[in-house]
PDB file of C-alpha atoms in Angstrom:
ATOM      1  CA  MET A   1      79.221 212.835  24.958  1.00 93.00           C
ATOM      2  CA  ASP A   2      80.786 210.932  22.063  1.00 97.00           C
ATOM      3  CA  ILE A   3      79.978 207.423  20.857  1.00 98.00           C
ATOM      4  CA  GLY A   4      82.591 205.662  18.743  1.00 98.00           C
ATOM      5  CA  VAL A   5      83.014 202.218  17.239  1.00 98.00           C
ATOM      6  CA  LEU A   6      85.951 199.848  16.944  1.00 98.00           C
ATOM      7  CA  LEU A   7      86.391 198.635  13.377  1.00 98.00           C
ATOM      8  CA  PRO A   8      86.741 194.842  12.964  1.00 98.00           C
ATOM      9  CA  THR A   9      90.267 194.908  11.516  1.00 97.00           C
ATOM     10  CA  GLY A  10      91.235 191.439  12.812  1.00 96.00           C
ATOM     11  CA  THR A  11      90.771 188.425  10.566  1.00 95.00           C
ATOM     12  CA  ALA A  12      89.155 186.590  13.485  1.00 93.00           C
ATOM     13  CA  GLN A  13      86.162 188.918  13.080  1.00 95.00           C
ATOM     14  CA  TRP A  14      85.767 188.281   9.341  1.00 96.00           C
ATOM     15  CA  GLY A  15      83.542 185.693   7.763  1.00 94.00           C
ATOM     16  CA  ALA A  16      84.081 183.527   4.715  1.00 93.00           C
ATOM     17  CA  GLY A  17      84.170 185.710   1.636  1.00 94.00           C
ATOM     18  CA  ASP A  18      84.510 189.003   3.521  1.00 97.00           C
ATOM     19  CA  ASP A  19      86.628 191.549   1.678  1.00 97.00           C
ATOM     20  CA  PRO A  20      88.917 193.567   4.009  1.00 96.00           C
ATOM     21  CA  ARG A  21      88.626 196.504   1.621  1.00 96.00           C
ATOM     22  CA  ASP A  22      85.034 196.810   2.835  1.00 98.00           C
ATOM     23  CA  LEU A  23      86.406 198.114   6.150  1.00 98.00           C
ATOM     24  CA  VAL A  24      86.802 201.537   4.550  1.00 98.00           C
ATOM     25  CA  ALA A  25      83.147 201.560   3.533  1.00 98.00           C
ATOM     26  CA  PHE A  26      82.260 200.263   7.020  1.00 98.00           C
ATOM     27  CA  GLY A  27      84.010 203.267   8.564  1.00 98.00           C
ATOM     28  CA  ARG A  28      82.314 205.718   6.209  1.00 98.00           C
ATOM     29  CA  HIS A  29      78.922 204.188   6.962  1.00 98.00           C
ATOM     30  CA  ALA A  30      79.556 204.371  10.721  1.00 98.00           C
ATOM     31  CA  GLU A  31      80.332 208.079  10.416  1.00 98.00           C
ATOM     32  CA  ARG A  32      77.122 208.704   8.478  1.00 98.00           C
ATOM     33  CA  ALA A  33      75.177 206.646  11.043  1.00 98.00           C
ATOM     34  CA  GLY A  34      76.175 209.094  13.774  1.00 98.00           C
ATOM     35  CA  PHE A  35      79.275 207.584  15.359  1.00 98.00           C
ATOM     36  CA  ALA A  36      81.663 210.331  16.452  1.00 98.00           C
ATOM     37  CA  SER A  37      84.823 208.245  16.281  1.00 98.00           C
ATOM     38  CA  LEU A  38      86.334 205.275  14.459  1.00 98.00           C
ATOM     39  CA  PHE A  39      88.890 203.287  16.427  1.00 98.00           C
ATOM     40  CA  VAL A  40      91.235 200.434  15.509  1.00 98.00           C
ATOM     41  CA  ASN A  41      93.259 198.129  17.739  1.00 95.00           C
ATOM     42  CA  ASP A  42      96.857 197.016  17.448  1.00 94.00           C
ATOM     43  CA  SER A  43      98.585 193.678  17.990  1.00 87.00           C
ATOM     44  CA  LEU A  44     100.794 191.002  16.507  1.00 79.00           C
ATOM     45  CA  ILE A  45      98.962 188.217  18.308  1.00 75.00           C
ATOM     46  CA  SER A  46      96.470 187.614  15.509  1.00 80.00           C
ATOM     47  CA  PRO A  47      96.458 188.673  11.844  1.00 92.00           C
ATOM     48  CA  ARG A  48      94.861 192.072  11.286  1.00 95.00           C
ATOM     49  CA  ILE A  49      95.108 195.215   9.211  1.00 97.00           C
ATOM     50  CA  GLU A  50      97.910 197.269  10.761  1.00 97.00           C
ATOM     51  CA  ALA A  51      96.443 200.075  12.864  1.00 97.00           C
ATOM     52  CA  LEU A  52      98.098 203.139  11.338  1.00 98.00           C
ATOM     53  CA  THR A  53      97.591 201.786   7.818  1.00 97.00           C
ATOM     54  CA  MET A  54      93.861 201.520   8.532  1.00 98.00           C
ATOM     55  CA  LEU A  55      93.684 205.077   9.877  1.00 98.00           C
ATOM     56  CA  ALA A  56      95.571 206.378   6.857  1.00 98.00           C
ATOM     57  CA  ALA A  57      93.016 204.687   4.592  1.00 98.00           C
ATOM     58  CA  LEU A  58      90.145 206.280   6.518  1.00 98.00           C
ATOM     59  CA  ALA A  59      91.604 209.792   6.720  1.00 98.00           C
ATOM     60  CA  PRO A  60      90.769 211.019   3.187  1.00 97.00           C
ATOM     61  CA  VAL A  61      87.358 209.331   2.923  1.00 97.00           C
ATOM     62  CA  THR A  62      85.856 210.507   6.230  1.00 98.00           C
ATOM     63  CA  GLU A  63      85.023 214.058   7.245  1.00 98.00           C
ATOM     64  CA  THR A  64      84.169 214.531  10.892  1.00 98.00           C
ATOM     65  CA  ALA A  65      84.870 211.347  12.865  1.00 98.00           C
ATOM     66  CA  THR A  66      87.815 211.164  15.225  1.00 98.00           C
ATOM     67  CA  LEU A  67      90.289 208.494  14.070  1.00 98.00           C
ATOM     68  CA  GLY A  68      91.707 206.646  17.045  1.00 98.00           C
ATOM     69  CA  THR A  69      93.743 203.710  18.287  1.00 98.00           C
ATOM     70  CA  ALA A  70      92.492 201.444  21.070  1.00 96.00           C
ATOM     71  CA  ALA A  71      95.189 200.899  21.898  1.00 94.00           C
ATOM     72  CA  LEU A  72      98.381 201.480  19.949  1.00 97.00           C
ATOM     73  CA  LEU A  73     101.414 199.525  21.180  1.00 95.00           C
ATOM     74  CA  PRO A  74     104.315 201.946  20.591  1.00 95.00           C
ATOM     75  CA  PHE A  75     106.983 199.364  21.390  1.00 93.00           C
ATOM     76  CA  LEU A  76     106.146 197.612  18.112  1.00 92.00           C
ATOM     77  CA  ARG A  77     107.484 200.645  16.193  1.00 95.00           C
ATOM     78  CA  ARG A  78     110.560 202.852  16.075  1.00 96.00           C
ATOM     79  CA  PRO A  79     109.536 205.869  18.178  1.00 97.00           C
ATOM     80  CA  VAL A  80     110.657 208.585  15.748  1.00 97.00           C
ATOM     81  CA  GLN A  81     109.053 206.775  12.825  1.00 96.00           C
ATOM     82  CA  ALA A  82     105.791 206.444  14.769  1.00 97.00           C
ATOM     83  CA  ALA A  83     105.785 210.191  15.492  1.00 98.00           C
ATOM     84  CA  GLN A  84     106.157 210.866  11.767  1.00 97.00           C
ATOM     85  CA  SER A  85     103.363 208.437  10.845  1.00 98.00           C
ATOM     86  CA  LEU A  86     100.943 209.840  13.410  1.00 98.00           C
ATOM     87  CA  ALA A  87     101.680 213.422  12.363  1.00 98.00           C
ATOM     88  CA  SER A  88     101.104 212.473   8.725  1.00 98.00           C
ATOM     89  CA  ILE A  89      97.729 210.865   9.443  1.00 98.00           C
ATOM     90  CA  ASP A  90      96.746 213.861  11.555  1.00 98.00           C
ATOM     91  CA  LEU A  91      97.525 216.116   8.585  1.00 98.00           C
ATOM     92  CA  LEU A  92      95.653 213.913   6.118  1.00 97.00           C
ATOM     93  CA  SER A  93      92.598 213.860   8.387  1.00 98.00           C
ATOM     94  CA  GLY A  94      92.617 217.581   9.128  1.00 98.00           C
ATOM     95  CA  GLY A  95      93.511 217.125  12.783  1.00 98.00           C
ATOM     96  CA  ARG A  96      91.157 214.285  13.734  1.00 98.00           C
ATOM     97  CA  VAL A  97      93.572 211.745  15.261  1.00 98.00           C
ATOM     98  CA  THR A  98      93.463 210.548  18.883  1.00 98.00           C
ATOM     99  CA  VAL A  99      96.121 208.093  20.044  1.00 98.00           C
ATOM    100  CA  ALA A 100      95.298 205.751  22.932  1.00 98.00           C
ATOM    101  CA  VAL A 101      98.415 203.810  23.915  1.00 98.00           C
ATOM    102  CA  GLY A 102      99.332 200.828  26.066  1.00 95.00           C
ATOM    103  CA  ALA A 103     102.430 198.939  27.152  1.00 93.00           C
ATOM    104  CA  GLY A 104     101.102 195.411  26.624  1.00 87.00           C
ATOM    105  CA  PHE A 105     100.168 192.754  29.149  1.00 75.00           C
ATOM    106  CA  PRO A 106     101.934 189.762  30.666  1.00 69.00           C
ATOM    107  CA  GLY A 107     101.569 186.380  29.021  1.00 65.00           C
ATOM    108  CA  ARG A 108     100.995 185.920  25.324  1.00 65.00           C
ATOM    109  CA  PHE A 109      99.600 189.456  24.979  1.00 65.00           C
ATOM    110  CA  GLY A 110     102.812 191.210  25.948  1.00 74.00           C
ATOM    111  CA  ARG A 111     106.161 189.663  26.699  1.00 79.00           C
ATOM    112  CA  PRO A 112     106.548 187.735  23.396  1.00 83.00           C
ATOM    113  CA  LEU A 113     105.867 190.919  21.463  1.00 86.00           C
ATOM    114  CA  TYR A 114     108.692 192.698  23.242  1.00 85.00           C
ATOM    115  CA  ALA A 115     111.005 189.885  22.200  1.00 87.00           C
ATOM    116  CA  LEU A 116     109.879 190.292  18.587  1.00 86.00           C
ATOM    117  CA  SER A 117     110.480 194.031  18.881  1.00 90.00           C
ATOM    118  CA  GLU A 118     113.941 193.408  20.374  1.00 88.00           C
ATOM    119  CA  LEU A 119     113.099 195.486  23.438  1.00 91.00           C
ATOM    120  CA  PRO A 120     113.330 194.560  27.143  1.00 91.00           C
ATOM    121  CA  TRP A 121     110.129 193.794  29.040  1.00 87.00           C
ATOM    122  CA  GLN A 122     111.564 195.585  32.081  1.00 93.00           C
ATOM    123  CA  ARG A 123     110.745 199.296  32.472  1.00 95.00           C
ATOM    124  CA  ARG A 124     108.105 199.048  29.771  1.00 95.00           C
ATOM    125  CA  PHE A 125     105.925 201.706  31.387  1.00 95.00           C
ATOM    126  CA  ALA A 126     108.800 204.178  31.627  1.00 96.00           C
ATOM    127  CA  ARG A 127     109.583 203.477  27.981  1.00 97.00           C
ATOM    128  CA  LEU A 128     105.966 204.112  27.021  1.00 97.00           C
ATOM    129  CA  ASP A 129     105.840 207.442  28.869  1.00 98.00           C
ATOM    130  CA  GLU A 130     109.140 208.544  27.329  1.00 98.00           C
ATOM    131  CA  THR A 131     107.954 207.570  23.870  1.00 98.00           C
ATOM    132  CA  VAL A 132     104.888 209.770  24.260  1.00 98.00           C
ATOM    133  CA  ALA A 133     107.041 212.618  25.592  1.00 98.00           C
ATOM    134  CA  LEU A 134     109.330 212.200  22.562  1.00 98.00           C
ATOM    135  CA  TRP A 135     106.371 212.320  20.176  1.00 98.00           C
ATOM    136  CA  ARG A 136     105.118 215.525  21.715  1.00 98.00           C
ATOM    137  CA  ALA A 137     108.556 217.114  21.544  1.00 98.00           C
ATOM    138  CA  LEU A 138     108.957 216.155  17.883  1.00 97.00           C
ATOM    139  CA  TRP A 139     105.471 217.400  17.008  1.00 97.00           C
ATOM    140  CA  GLU A 140     106.420 220.784  18.473  1.00 96.00           C
ATOM    141  CA  GLY A 141     109.626 220.945  16.444  1.00 96.00           C
ATOM    142  CA  ALA A 142     112.329 219.708  18.836  1.00 97.00           C
ATOM    143  CA  ASP A 143     115.654 218.651  17.285  1.00 97.00           C
ATOM    144  CA  ALA A 144     116.819 216.659  20.326  1.00 98.00           C
ATOM    145  CA  PHE A 145     115.374 214.568  23.135  1.00 98.00           C
ATOM    146  CA  HIS A 146     117.152 213.381  26.276  1.00 98.00           C
ATOM    147  CA  GLY A 147     115.263 210.910  28.419  1.00 97.00           C
ATOM    148  CA  GLU A 148     116.464 208.124  30.678  1.00 97.00           C
ATOM    149  CA  ILE A 149     115.827 205.472  28.029  1.00 97.00           C
ATOM    150  CA  LEU A 150     115.398 207.346  24.749  1.00 97.00           C
ATOM    151  CA  ARG A 151     118.068 209.808  23.669  1.00 97.00           C
ATOM    152  CA  PHE A 152     118.308 211.511  20.286  1.00 97.00           C
ATOM    153  CA  ASP A 153     120.392 214.399  18.978  1.00 97.00           C
ATOM    154  CA  GLY A 154     120.420 216.100  15.622  1.00 96.00           C
ATOM    155  CA  ILE A 155     116.853 215.160  14.711  1.00 95.00           C
ATOM    156  CA  PRO A 156     116.087 216.632  11.267  1.00 94.00           C
ATOM    157  CA  PRO A 157     112.918 218.667  10.662  1.00 93.00           C
ATOM    158  CA  MET A 158     109.910 216.371  10.784  1.00 91.00           C
ATOM    159  CA  THR A 159     106.357 216.474   9.516  1.00 94.00           C
ATOM    160  CA  ARG A 160     104.327 218.673  11.826  1.00 95.00           C
ATOM    161  CA  PRO A 161     100.771 217.542  12.684  1.00 98.00           C
ATOM    162  CA  ALA A 162      97.669 219.587  11.942  1.00 98.00           C
ATOM    163  CA  ARG A 163      97.479 220.784  15.542  1.00 94.00           C
ATOM    164  CA  PRO A 164     100.474 222.597  17.068  1.00 91.00           C
ATOM    165  CA  ALA A 165     100.730 220.255  20.067  1.00 92.00           C
ATOM    166  CA  GLY A 166      99.884 217.165  18.030  1.00 97.00           C
ATOM    167  CA  PRO A 167      97.129 214.594  18.533  1.00 98.00           C
ATOM    168  CA  PRO A 168      95.795 214.022  22.058  1.00 98.00           C
ATOM    169  CA  VAL A 169      97.278 210.909  23.666  1.00 98.00           C
ATOM    170  CA  TRP A 170      95.198 208.722  25.973  1.00 98.00           C
ATOM    171  CA  LEU A 171      96.351 205.893  28.218  1.00 98.00           C
ATOM    172  CA  GLY A 172      94.679 202.503  28.504  1.00 95.00           C
ATOM    173  CA  GLY A 173      94.900 200.707  31.845  1.00 91.00           C
ATOM    174  CA  ALA A 174      93.412 200.815  35.317  1.00 94.00           C
ATOM    175  CA  SER A 175      96.182 199.773  37.709  1.00 95.00           C
ATOM    176  CA  PRO A 176      96.968 202.301  40.478  1.00 97.00           C
ATOM    177  CA  ALA A 177     100.166 203.270  38.662  1.00 96.00           C
ATOM    178  CA  ALA A 178      98.304 203.719  35.358  1.00 97.00           C
ATOM    179  CA  LEU A 179      95.688 205.928  37.009  1.00 98.00           C
ATOM    180  CA  ALA A 180      98.384 208.163  38.478  1.00 98.00           C
ATOM    181  CA  ARG A 181     100.284 208.380  35.192  1.00 98.00           C
ATOM    182  CA  THR A 182      97.096 209.198  33.300  1.00 98.00           C
ATOM    183  CA  GLY A 183      96.333 212.104  35.585  1.00 98.00           C
ATOM    184  CA  ARG A 184      99.889 213.438  35.463  1.00 98.00           C
ATOM    185  CA  MET A 185     100.613 213.419  31.737  1.00 97.00           C
ATOM    186  CA  TYR A 186      97.938 211.979  29.444  1.00 98.00           C
ATOM    187  CA  ASP A 187      95.067 213.679  27.634  1.00 98.00           C
ATOM    188  CA  GLY A 188      92.545 210.897  28.162  1.00 98.00           C
ATOM    189  CA  TRP A 189      91.805 207.607  29.895  1.00 98.00           C
ATOM    190  CA  LEU A 190      90.530 204.522  28.029  1.00 98.00           C
ATOM    191  CA  PRO A 191      90.008 201.557  30.386  1.00 98.00           C
ATOM    192  CA  TYR A 192      87.521 198.665  30.193  1.00 97.00           C
ATOM    193  CA  PRO A 193      86.526 197.810  33.792  1.00 97.00           C
ATOM    194  CA  PRO A 194      83.814 195.134  34.146  1.00 97.00           C
ATOM    195  CA  ALA A 195      81.774 197.280  36.552  1.00 98.00           C
ATOM    196  CA  ALA A 196      80.716 200.918  36.441  1.00 98.00           C
ATOM    197  CA  ALA A 197      81.665 201.311  40.093  1.00 98.00           C
ATOM    198  CA  GLU A 198      85.259 200.432  39.198  1.00 98.00           C
ATOM    199  CA  TYR A 199      85.170 203.048  36.482  1.00 98.00           C
ATOM    200  CA  ALA A 200      83.918 205.706  38.885  1.00 98.00           C
ATOM    201  CA  SER A 201      86.591 204.976  41.489  1.00 98.00           C
ATOM    202  CA  GLY A 202      89.323 204.894  38.847  1.00 98.00           C
ATOM    203  CA  LEU A 203      88.204 208.205  37.388  1.00 98.00           C
ATOM    204  CA  ARG A 204      88.349 209.788  40.844  1.00 98.00           C
ATOM    205  CA  GLU A 205      91.971 208.674  41.143  1.00 98.00           C
ATOM    206  CA  VAL A 206      92.808 210.006  37.676  1.00 98.00           C
ATOM    207  CA  ARG A 207      91.322 213.368  38.535  1.00 98.00           C
ATOM    208  CA  ARG A 208      93.074 213.444  41.905  1.00 98.00           C
ATOM    209  CA  ALA A 209      96.408 212.812  40.189  1.00 98.00           C
ATOM    210  CA  ALA A 210      95.667 215.506  37.617  1.00 98.00           C
ATOM    211  CA  THR A 211      94.912 218.051  40.344  1.00 98.00           C
ATOM    212  CA  GLU A 212      98.079 217.148  42.243  1.00 98.00           C
ATOM    213  CA  ALA A 213     100.055 217.656  39.026  1.00 98.00           C
ATOM    214  CA  GLY A 214      98.594 221.151  38.604  1.00 98.00           C
ATOM    215  CA  ARG A 215      96.199 220.176  35.851  1.00 98.00           C
ATOM    216  CA  ALA A 216      92.448 220.649  35.630  1.00 97.00           C
ATOM    217  CA  ALA A 217      90.275 217.540  35.934  1.00 94.00           C
ATOM    218  CA  GLU A 218      88.702 218.320  32.572  1.00 93.00           C
ATOM    219  CA  ASP A 219      92.123 218.128  30.929  1.00 95.00           C
ATOM    220  CA  VAL A 220      91.684 214.331  30.880  1.00 98.00           C
ATOM    221  CA  THR A 221      88.967 212.903  28.616  1.00 98.00           C
ATOM    222  CA  PRO A 222      87.161 210.050  30.436  1.00 98.00           C
ATOM    223  CA  ALA A 223      86.575 207.325  27.827  1.00 98.00           C
ATOM    224  CA  LEU A 224      85.486 203.685  28.008  1.00 98.00           C
ATOM    225  CA  PHE A 225      86.200 200.632  25.847  1.00 98.00           C
ATOM    226  CA  VAL A 226      83.208 198.260  25.968  1.00 98.00           C
ATOM    227  CA  SER A 227      82.068 195.192  24.014  1.00 98.00           C
ATOM    228  CA  VAL A 228      78.380 195.301  23.049  1.00 98.00           C
ATOM    229  CA  ARG A 229      75.886 192.865  21.538  1.00 98.00           C
ATOM    230  CA  ILE A 230      72.213 193.756  21.118  1.00 98.00           C
ATOM    231  CA  GLU A 231      69.811 190.832  20.811  1.00 98.00           C
ATOM    232  CA  ASP A 232      66.220 189.889  21.600  1.00 97.00           C
ATOM    233  CA  ASP A 233      67.283 188.516  24.973  1.00 97.00           C
ATOM    234  CA  VAL A 234      70.354 188.231  27.201  1.00 98.00           C
ATOM    235  CA  GLU A 235      71.006 184.530  26.612  1.00 98.00           C
ATOM    236  CA  THR A 236      71.083 184.892  22.840  1.00 98.00           C
ATOM    237  CA  GLY A 237      73.479 187.794  23.231  1.00 98.00           C
ATOM    238  CA  ARG A 238      75.720 185.860  25.600  1.00 98.00           C
ATOM    239  CA  THR A 239      75.882 182.925  23.198  1.00 98.00           C
ATOM    240  CA  ALA A 240      77.002 185.234  20.382  1.00 98.00           C
ATOM    241  CA  LEU A 241      79.520 187.000  22.626  1.00 98.00           C
ATOM    242  CA  ASP A 242      80.920 183.684  23.782  1.00 98.00           C
ATOM    243  CA  ALA A 243      81.666 182.756  20.173  1.00 98.00           C
ATOM    244  CA  TYR A 244      83.235 186.184  19.680  1.00 97.00           C
ATOM    245  CA  ALA A 245      85.413 185.852  22.798  1.00 97.00           C
ATOM    246  CA  ARG A 246      86.641 182.398  21.788  1.00 96.00           C
ATOM    247  CA  ALA A 247      87.452 183.526  18.243  1.00 94.00           C
ATOM    248  CA  THR A 248      89.174 186.736  19.345  1.00 92.00           C
ATOM    249  CA  TYR A 249      90.902 185.736  22.585  1.00 90.00           C
ATOM    250  CA  GLY A 250      90.720 181.987  22.733  1.00 91.00           C
ATOM    251  CA  MET A 251      88.750 182.187  25.985  1.00 94.00           C
ATOM    252  CA  PRO A 252      85.066 181.830  26.918  1.00 97.00           C
ATOM    253  CA  LEU A 253      82.887 184.814  27.694  1.00 98.00           C
ATOM    254  CA  SER A 254      82.790 183.810  31.364  1.00 98.00           C
ATOM    255  CA  GLU A 255      86.525 184.588  31.573  1.00 97.00           C
ATOM    256  CA  LEU A 256      86.540 187.660  29.344  1.00 97.00           C
ATOM    257  CA  GLU A 257      83.802 189.443  31.282  1.00 97.00           C
ATOM    258  CA  GLN A 258      85.862 189.141  34.465  1.00 97.00           C
ATOM    259  CA  ILE A 259      88.480 191.494  33.015  1.00 95.00           C
ATOM    260  CA  GLN A 260      86.649 193.562  30.385  1.00 97.00           C
ATOM    261  CA  ALA A 261      83.441 195.569  30.141  1.00 98.00           C
ATOM    262  CA  VAL A 262      80.886 193.453  28.263  1.00 98.00           C
ATOM    263  CA  VAL A 263      77.241 194.435  27.778  1.00 98.00           C
ATOM    264  CA  THR A 264      74.464 192.456  26.092  1.00 98.00           C
ATOM    265  CA  GLY A 265      70.714 192.026  26.055  1.00 98.00           C
ATOM    266  CA  THR A 266      67.862 193.944  24.482  1.00 98.00           C
ATOM    267  CA  ALA A 267      68.385 197.509  23.289  1.00 98.00           C
ATOM    268  CA  ASP A 268      66.827 198.814  26.508  1.00 98.00           C
ATOM    269  CA  GLN A 269      69.014 196.568  28.667  1.00 98.00           C
ATOM    270  CA  VAL A 270      72.175 197.601  26.827  1.00 98.00           C
ATOM    271  CA  LEU A 271      71.183 201.254  27.091  1.00 97.00           C
ATOM    272  CA  GLU A 272      70.673 200.875  30.830  1.00 97.00           C
ATOM    273  CA  ARG A 273      74.047 199.166  31.340  1.00 98.00           C
ATOM    274  CA  LEU A 274      75.917 201.720  29.252  1.00 98.00           C
ATOM    275  CA  GLY A 275      74.064 204.454  31.120  1.00 97.00           C
ATOM    276  CA  ARG A 276      75.690 203.270  34.332  1.00 97.00           C
ATOM    277  CA  TYR A 277      79.119 204.053  32.889  1.00 98.00           C
ATOM    278  CA  VAL A 278      77.894 207.424  31.665  1.00 97.00           C
ATOM    279  CA  ALA A 279      76.589 208.140  35.165  1.00 97.00           C
ATOM    280  CA  ALA A 280      80.014 207.099  36.489  1.00 98.00           C
ATOM    281  CA  GLY A 281      81.630 209.797  34.362  1.00 97.00           C
ATOM    282  CA  ALA A 282      82.411 208.268  30.949  1.00 98.00           C
ATOM    283  CA  ARG A 283      82.165 210.835  28.174  1.00 97.00           C
ATOM    284  CA  HIS A 284      83.499 208.931  25.161  1.00 98.00           C
ATOM    285  CA  LEU A 285      82.328 205.350  24.621  1.00 98.00           C
ATOM    286  CA  VAL A 286      84.359 203.214  22.226  1.00 98.00           C
ATOM    287  CA  VAL A 287      82.024 200.328  21.371  1.00 98.00           C
ATOM    288  CA  ARG A 288      83.398 197.022  20.143  1.00 98.00           C
ATOM    289  CA  LEU A 289      80.684 195.131  18.300  1.00 98.00           C
ATOM    290  CA  GLY A 290      80.551 191.524  19.501  1.00 98.00           C
ATOM    291  CA  ALA A 291      79.865 189.987  16.110  1.00 98.00           C
ATOM    292  CA  LEU A 292      81.658 187.664  13.691  1.00 98.00           C
ATOM    293  CA  GLY A 293      81.534 188.495   9.987  1.00 97.00           C
ATOM    294  CA  LEU A 294      81.211 191.938   8.429  1.00 97.00           C
ATOM    295  CA  ARG A 295      77.506 191.455   7.700  1.00 97.00           C
ATOM    296  CA  SER A 296      76.776 190.712  11.358  1.00 98.00           C
ATOM    297  CA  GLN A 297      79.044 193.599  12.348  1.00 98.00           C
ATOM    298  CA  ARG A 298      77.007 195.908  10.106  1.00 98.00           C
ATOM    299  CA  ASP A 299      73.768 194.693  11.699  1.00 98.00           C
ATOM    300  CA  GLN A 300      75.085 195.388  15.196  1.00 98.00           C
ATOM    301  CA  LEU A 301      76.370 198.766  14.051  1.00 98.00           C
ATOM    302  CA  GLU A 302      72.842 199.740  13.033  1.00 98.00           C
ATOM    303  CA  ARG A 303      71.392 198.537  16.325  1.00 98.00           C
ATOM    304  CA  VAL A 304      73.917 200.465  18.405  1.00 98.00           C
ATOM    305  CA  ALA A 305      73.462 203.560  16.224  1.00 98.00           C
ATOM    306  CA  ASP A 306      69.806 203.602  17.250  1.00 98.00           C
ATOM    307  CA  LEU A 307      70.939 204.090  20.870  1.00 97.00           C
ATOM    308  CA  ILE A 308      73.158 207.107  20.198  1.00 97.00           C
ATOM    309  CA  PRO A 309      70.456 209.801  20.685  1.00 96.00           C
ATOM    310  CA  ALA A 310      69.468 208.306  24.039  1.00 96.00           C
ATOM    311  CA  LEU A 311      73.084 208.077  25.244  1.00 93.00           C
ATOM    312  CA  ARG A 312      73.769 211.721  24.520  1.00 84.00           C
ATOM    313  CA  PRO A 313      72.388 214.104  27.142  1.00 67.00           C
ATOM    314  CA  ALA A 314      69.667 216.374  25.860  1.00 40.00           C
ATOM    315  CA  ARG A 315      70.815 219.890  25.041  1.00 37.00           C
ATOM    316  CA  ALA A 316      69.280 222.686  27.045  1.00 33.00           C
ATOM    317  CA  VAL A 317      66.592 224.583  25.168  1.00 34.00           C
ATOM    318  CA  PRO A 318      67.414 228.347  25.084  1.00 36.00           C
ATOM    319  CA  GLN A 319      64.877 230.528  26.855  1.00 35.00           C
ATOM    320  CA  PRO A 320      63.429 233.589  25.067  1.00 36.00           C
ATOM    321  CA  GLY A 321      65.668 236.595  25.502  1.00 36.00           C
ATOM    322  CA  LYS A 322      68.618 234.508  26.749  1.00 35.00           C
ATOM    323  CA  ALA A 323      71.761 233.491  24.922  1.00 36.00           C
ATOM    324  CA  PRO A 324      71.916 229.786  23.997  1.00 32.00           C
TER     325      PRO A 324
END
């Protein structure tokens, strides 16, 4: 069971006088506080520190935490260049990178970005899958790639990642097609369903698709992206999360919680709600702290860190005369 945190790399999450250079110290502190992973998100919708730049800054100053994207939008980058960047960060971190990817969403969160990237909106999922297949081929030393959309010949030797097969690649999304694609070809699943029951049913479909593709169910890491705010009571938490949702998405909490996992309340209430997702099968929680300003983010980080021991299942105690 791993508990990670999403770093507040977007300017919408900063307060007056916040220094973005403090994000590096924030990541180092999160690692020392017990978080197993540090994730960053990726978009052109609002100003933010570019995702791979942030991971590169964290790589040499952290030691054990997984460095991840939640989620990287590959269509914003040249695919060969992205493979090189990810391999480089994996090397600099000693093999600690995990890449969750997505194809973008309709409306202002997707189609305009494809136009800026000079790519067609049509067949975006096929393009995403081919991009990941290209990355994996390049990481293993291929000098050519022939897909339906992406075709390259004469690729020069590229930087090889720390791990022979390269970083694990997860898929974000919970549509029936995304569940099937996750099971067939991805190393992990990072959705954000509003209800634990939705998570459980989605995970069953992912595992079914993995089995049908000749893979083992455990080949796919079941992760969860969830927004969290710990307060003295639910209403205070909801008020803070509403401000966060409006600043980040331009929508009230009542709309955001219809499409994303959002948990608030006292520490015990948050622990109980997160426990439902753990019971549904989640094994890597990526927690987004619902706070505005780095000081408030740091406060929430400490509160969530206090829950980490309770979220991790207790290890079995070895019996005398038996191997642990």
